[in-house]
mmCIF file of C-alpha atoms in Angstrom:
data_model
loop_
_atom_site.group_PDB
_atom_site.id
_atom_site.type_symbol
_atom_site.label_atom_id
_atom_site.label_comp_id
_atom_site.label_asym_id
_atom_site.label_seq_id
_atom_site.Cartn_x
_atom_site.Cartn_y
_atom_site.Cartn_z
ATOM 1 C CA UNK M 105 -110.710 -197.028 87.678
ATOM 2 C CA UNK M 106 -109.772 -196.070 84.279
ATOM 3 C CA UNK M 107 -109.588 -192.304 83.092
ATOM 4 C CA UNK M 108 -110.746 -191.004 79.705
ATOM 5 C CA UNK M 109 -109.004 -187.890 79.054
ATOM 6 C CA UNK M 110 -109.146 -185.273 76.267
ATOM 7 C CA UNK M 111 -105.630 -185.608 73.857
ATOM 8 C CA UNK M 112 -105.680 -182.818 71.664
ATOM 9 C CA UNK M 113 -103.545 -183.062 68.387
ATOM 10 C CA UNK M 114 -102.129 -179.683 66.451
ATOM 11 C CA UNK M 115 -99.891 -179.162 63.815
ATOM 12 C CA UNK M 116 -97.163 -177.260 65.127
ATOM 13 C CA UNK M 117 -98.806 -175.282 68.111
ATOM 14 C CA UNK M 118 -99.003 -177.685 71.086
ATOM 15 C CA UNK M 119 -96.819 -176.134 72.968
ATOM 16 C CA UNK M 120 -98.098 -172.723 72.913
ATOM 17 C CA UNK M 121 -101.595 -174.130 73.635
ATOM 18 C CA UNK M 122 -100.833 -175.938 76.323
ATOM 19 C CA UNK M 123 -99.221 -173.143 78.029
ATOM 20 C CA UNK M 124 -101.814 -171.165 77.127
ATOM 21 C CA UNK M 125 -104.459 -173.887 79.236
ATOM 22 C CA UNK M 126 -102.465 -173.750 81.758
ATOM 23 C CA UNK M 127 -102.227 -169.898 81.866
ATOM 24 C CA UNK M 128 -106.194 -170.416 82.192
ATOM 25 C CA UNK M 129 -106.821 -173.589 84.250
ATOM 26 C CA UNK M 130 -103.490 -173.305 86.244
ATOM 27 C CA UNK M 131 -101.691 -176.769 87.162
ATOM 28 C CA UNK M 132 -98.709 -178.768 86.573
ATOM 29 C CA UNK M 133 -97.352 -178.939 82.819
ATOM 30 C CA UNK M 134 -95.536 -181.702 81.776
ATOM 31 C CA UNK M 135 -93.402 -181.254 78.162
ATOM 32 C CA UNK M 136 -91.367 -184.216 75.935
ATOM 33 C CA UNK M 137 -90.187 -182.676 72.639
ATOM 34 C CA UNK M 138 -89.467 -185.750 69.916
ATOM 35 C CA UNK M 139 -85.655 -185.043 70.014
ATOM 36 C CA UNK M 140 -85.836 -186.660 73.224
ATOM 37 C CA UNK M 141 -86.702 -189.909 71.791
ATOM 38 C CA UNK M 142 -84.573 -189.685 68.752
ATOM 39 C CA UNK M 143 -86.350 -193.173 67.207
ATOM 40 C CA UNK M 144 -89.106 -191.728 67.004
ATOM 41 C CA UNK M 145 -88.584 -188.831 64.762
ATOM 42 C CA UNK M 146 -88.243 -188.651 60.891
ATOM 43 C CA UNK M 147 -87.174 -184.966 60.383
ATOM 44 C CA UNK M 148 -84.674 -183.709 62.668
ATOM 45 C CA UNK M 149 -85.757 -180.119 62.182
ATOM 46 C CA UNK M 150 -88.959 -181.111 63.653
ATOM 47 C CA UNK M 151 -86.884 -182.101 67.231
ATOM 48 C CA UNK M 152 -88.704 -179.848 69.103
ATOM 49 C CA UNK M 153 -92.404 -180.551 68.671
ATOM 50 C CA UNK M 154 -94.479 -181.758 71.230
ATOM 51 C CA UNK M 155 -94.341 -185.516 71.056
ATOM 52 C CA UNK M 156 -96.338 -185.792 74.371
ATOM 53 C CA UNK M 157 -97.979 -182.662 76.695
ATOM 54 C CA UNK M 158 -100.058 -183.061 79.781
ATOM 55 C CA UNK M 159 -101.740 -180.566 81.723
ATOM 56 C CA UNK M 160 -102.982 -181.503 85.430
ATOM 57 C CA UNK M 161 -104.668 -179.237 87.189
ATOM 58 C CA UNK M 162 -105.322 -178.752 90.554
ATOM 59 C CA UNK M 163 -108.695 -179.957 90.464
ATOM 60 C CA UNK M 164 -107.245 -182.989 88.876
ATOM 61 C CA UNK M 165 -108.706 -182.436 84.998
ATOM 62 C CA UNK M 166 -106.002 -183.995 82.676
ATOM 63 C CA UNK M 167 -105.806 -182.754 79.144
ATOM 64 C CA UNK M 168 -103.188 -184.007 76.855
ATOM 65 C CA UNK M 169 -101.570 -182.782 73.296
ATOM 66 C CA UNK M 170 -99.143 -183.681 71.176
ATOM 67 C CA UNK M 171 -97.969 -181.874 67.615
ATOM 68 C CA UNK M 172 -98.822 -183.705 64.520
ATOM 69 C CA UNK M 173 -95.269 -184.237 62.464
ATOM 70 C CA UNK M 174 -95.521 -183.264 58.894
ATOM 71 C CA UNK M 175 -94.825 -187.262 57.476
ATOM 72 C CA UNK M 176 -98.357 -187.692 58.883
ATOM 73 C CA UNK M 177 -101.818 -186.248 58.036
ATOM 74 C CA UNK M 178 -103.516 -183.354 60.280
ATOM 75 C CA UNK M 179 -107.158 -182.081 59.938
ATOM 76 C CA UNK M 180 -107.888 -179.540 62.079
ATOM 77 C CA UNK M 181 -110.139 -180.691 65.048
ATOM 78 C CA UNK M 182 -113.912 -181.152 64.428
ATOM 79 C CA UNK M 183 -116.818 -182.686 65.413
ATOM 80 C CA UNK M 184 -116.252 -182.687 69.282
ATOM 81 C CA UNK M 185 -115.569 -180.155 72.272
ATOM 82 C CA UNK M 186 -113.744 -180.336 75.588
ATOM 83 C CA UNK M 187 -116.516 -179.562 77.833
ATOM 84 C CA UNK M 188 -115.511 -178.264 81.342
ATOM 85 C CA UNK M 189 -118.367 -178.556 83.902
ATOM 86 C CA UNK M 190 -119.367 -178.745 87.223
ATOM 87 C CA UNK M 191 -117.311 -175.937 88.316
ATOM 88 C CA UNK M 192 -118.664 -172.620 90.516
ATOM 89 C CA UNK M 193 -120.188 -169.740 88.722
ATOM 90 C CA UNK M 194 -116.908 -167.754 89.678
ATOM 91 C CA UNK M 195 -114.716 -170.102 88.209
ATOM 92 C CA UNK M 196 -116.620 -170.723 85.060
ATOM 93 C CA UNK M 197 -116.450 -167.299 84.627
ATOM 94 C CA UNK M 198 -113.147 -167.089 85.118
ATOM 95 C CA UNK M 199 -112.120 -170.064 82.733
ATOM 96 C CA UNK M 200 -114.268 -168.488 80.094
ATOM 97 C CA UNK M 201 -113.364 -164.841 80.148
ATOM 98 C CA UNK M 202 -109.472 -166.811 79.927
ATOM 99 C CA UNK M 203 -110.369 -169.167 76.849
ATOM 100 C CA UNK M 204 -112.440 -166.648 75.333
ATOM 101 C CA UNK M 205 -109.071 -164.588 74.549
ATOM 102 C CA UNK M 206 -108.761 -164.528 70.662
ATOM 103 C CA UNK M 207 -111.539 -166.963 70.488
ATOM 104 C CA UNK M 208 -114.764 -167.125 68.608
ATOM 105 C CA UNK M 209 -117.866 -167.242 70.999
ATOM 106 C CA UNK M 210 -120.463 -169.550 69.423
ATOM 107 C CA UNK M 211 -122.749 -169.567 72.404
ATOM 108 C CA UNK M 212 -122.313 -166.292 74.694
ATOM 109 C CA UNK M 213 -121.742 -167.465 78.364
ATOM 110 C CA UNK M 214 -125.517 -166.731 80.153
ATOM 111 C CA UNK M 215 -127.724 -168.584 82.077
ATOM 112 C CA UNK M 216 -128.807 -172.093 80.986
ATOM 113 C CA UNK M 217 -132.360 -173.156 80.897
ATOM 114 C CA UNK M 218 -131.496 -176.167 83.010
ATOM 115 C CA UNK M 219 -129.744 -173.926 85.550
ATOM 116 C CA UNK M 220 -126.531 -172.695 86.064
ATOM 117 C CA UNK M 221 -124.396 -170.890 83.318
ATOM 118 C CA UNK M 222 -123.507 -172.479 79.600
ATOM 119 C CA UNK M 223 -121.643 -171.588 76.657
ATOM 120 C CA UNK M 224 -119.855 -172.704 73.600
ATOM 121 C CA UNK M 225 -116.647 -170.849 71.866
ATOM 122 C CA UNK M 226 -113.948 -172.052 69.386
ATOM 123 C CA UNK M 227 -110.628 -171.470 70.954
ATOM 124 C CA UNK M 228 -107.563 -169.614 69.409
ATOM 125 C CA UNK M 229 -106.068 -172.709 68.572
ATOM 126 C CA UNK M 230 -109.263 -173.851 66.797
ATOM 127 C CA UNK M 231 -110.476 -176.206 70.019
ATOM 128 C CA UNK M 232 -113.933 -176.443 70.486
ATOM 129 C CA UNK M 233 -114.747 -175.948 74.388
ATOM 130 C CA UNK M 234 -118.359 -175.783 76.155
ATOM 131 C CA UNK M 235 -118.616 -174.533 79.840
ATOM 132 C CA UNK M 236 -121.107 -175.706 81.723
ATOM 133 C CA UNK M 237 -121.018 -173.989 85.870
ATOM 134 C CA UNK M 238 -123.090 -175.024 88.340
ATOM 135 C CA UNK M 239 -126.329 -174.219 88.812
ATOM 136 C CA UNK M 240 -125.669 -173.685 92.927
#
């Protein structure tokens, strides 16, 4: 079966986000830098970016990140979210009061009109993330 997994691209922050994920969803982080594949940088000052991250947490979610090097384009991300769902009220509420550190809320965690709890906030790193716990 194939996975589709979230790969989240940043400027020069990757690193500190993705510790910062794990910090809230706990699991296994996995780090390459671009000076350890020196073909595949241009600037050598930029050796220590993220070339590849990968989170994996316990509950088996896999979200990847990589920094963007400054020989290529960035735009901020837009235009999706990383929604997290399925999870128990207590752990929704846990993941959220843990993103929700330095974010901005767009949607207040409450309870959803379908059931459960939902809500929408924009990340200190400028992620979009909805939370969506289950309604038992």
């Amino acid at each position: 079966m194939a996975n589709l997994n979230p790969y989240l691209s940043f400027r020069d922050n990757a690193r500190q986000a993705m510790e910062f994920y794990q910090g809230v969803l706990g699991g296994d982080l996995d780090v390459n830098v671009f000076s350890e594949f020196p073909d595949m940088i241009q600037d050598p000052s930029e050796g220590d970016l993220v070339m590849h991250a990968q989170l994996t947490t316990p509950d088996g979610l896999v979200l990847m990140a990589s920094d963007t090097p400054s020989s290529m384009p960035y735009v901020a991300p837009q235009g999706f979210s990383v929604s997290l769902s399925g999870t128990s009220a207590e752990a929704t509420h846990a993941v959220w009061d843990g993103l929700s550190d330095g974010a901005t809320v767009t949607m207040p965690l409450a309870e959803a009109p379908w059931g459960g709890l939902f809500g929408m906030l924009v990340d200190r790193f400028g992620v979009n993330w909805m939370l969506n716990g289950d309604p038992t």
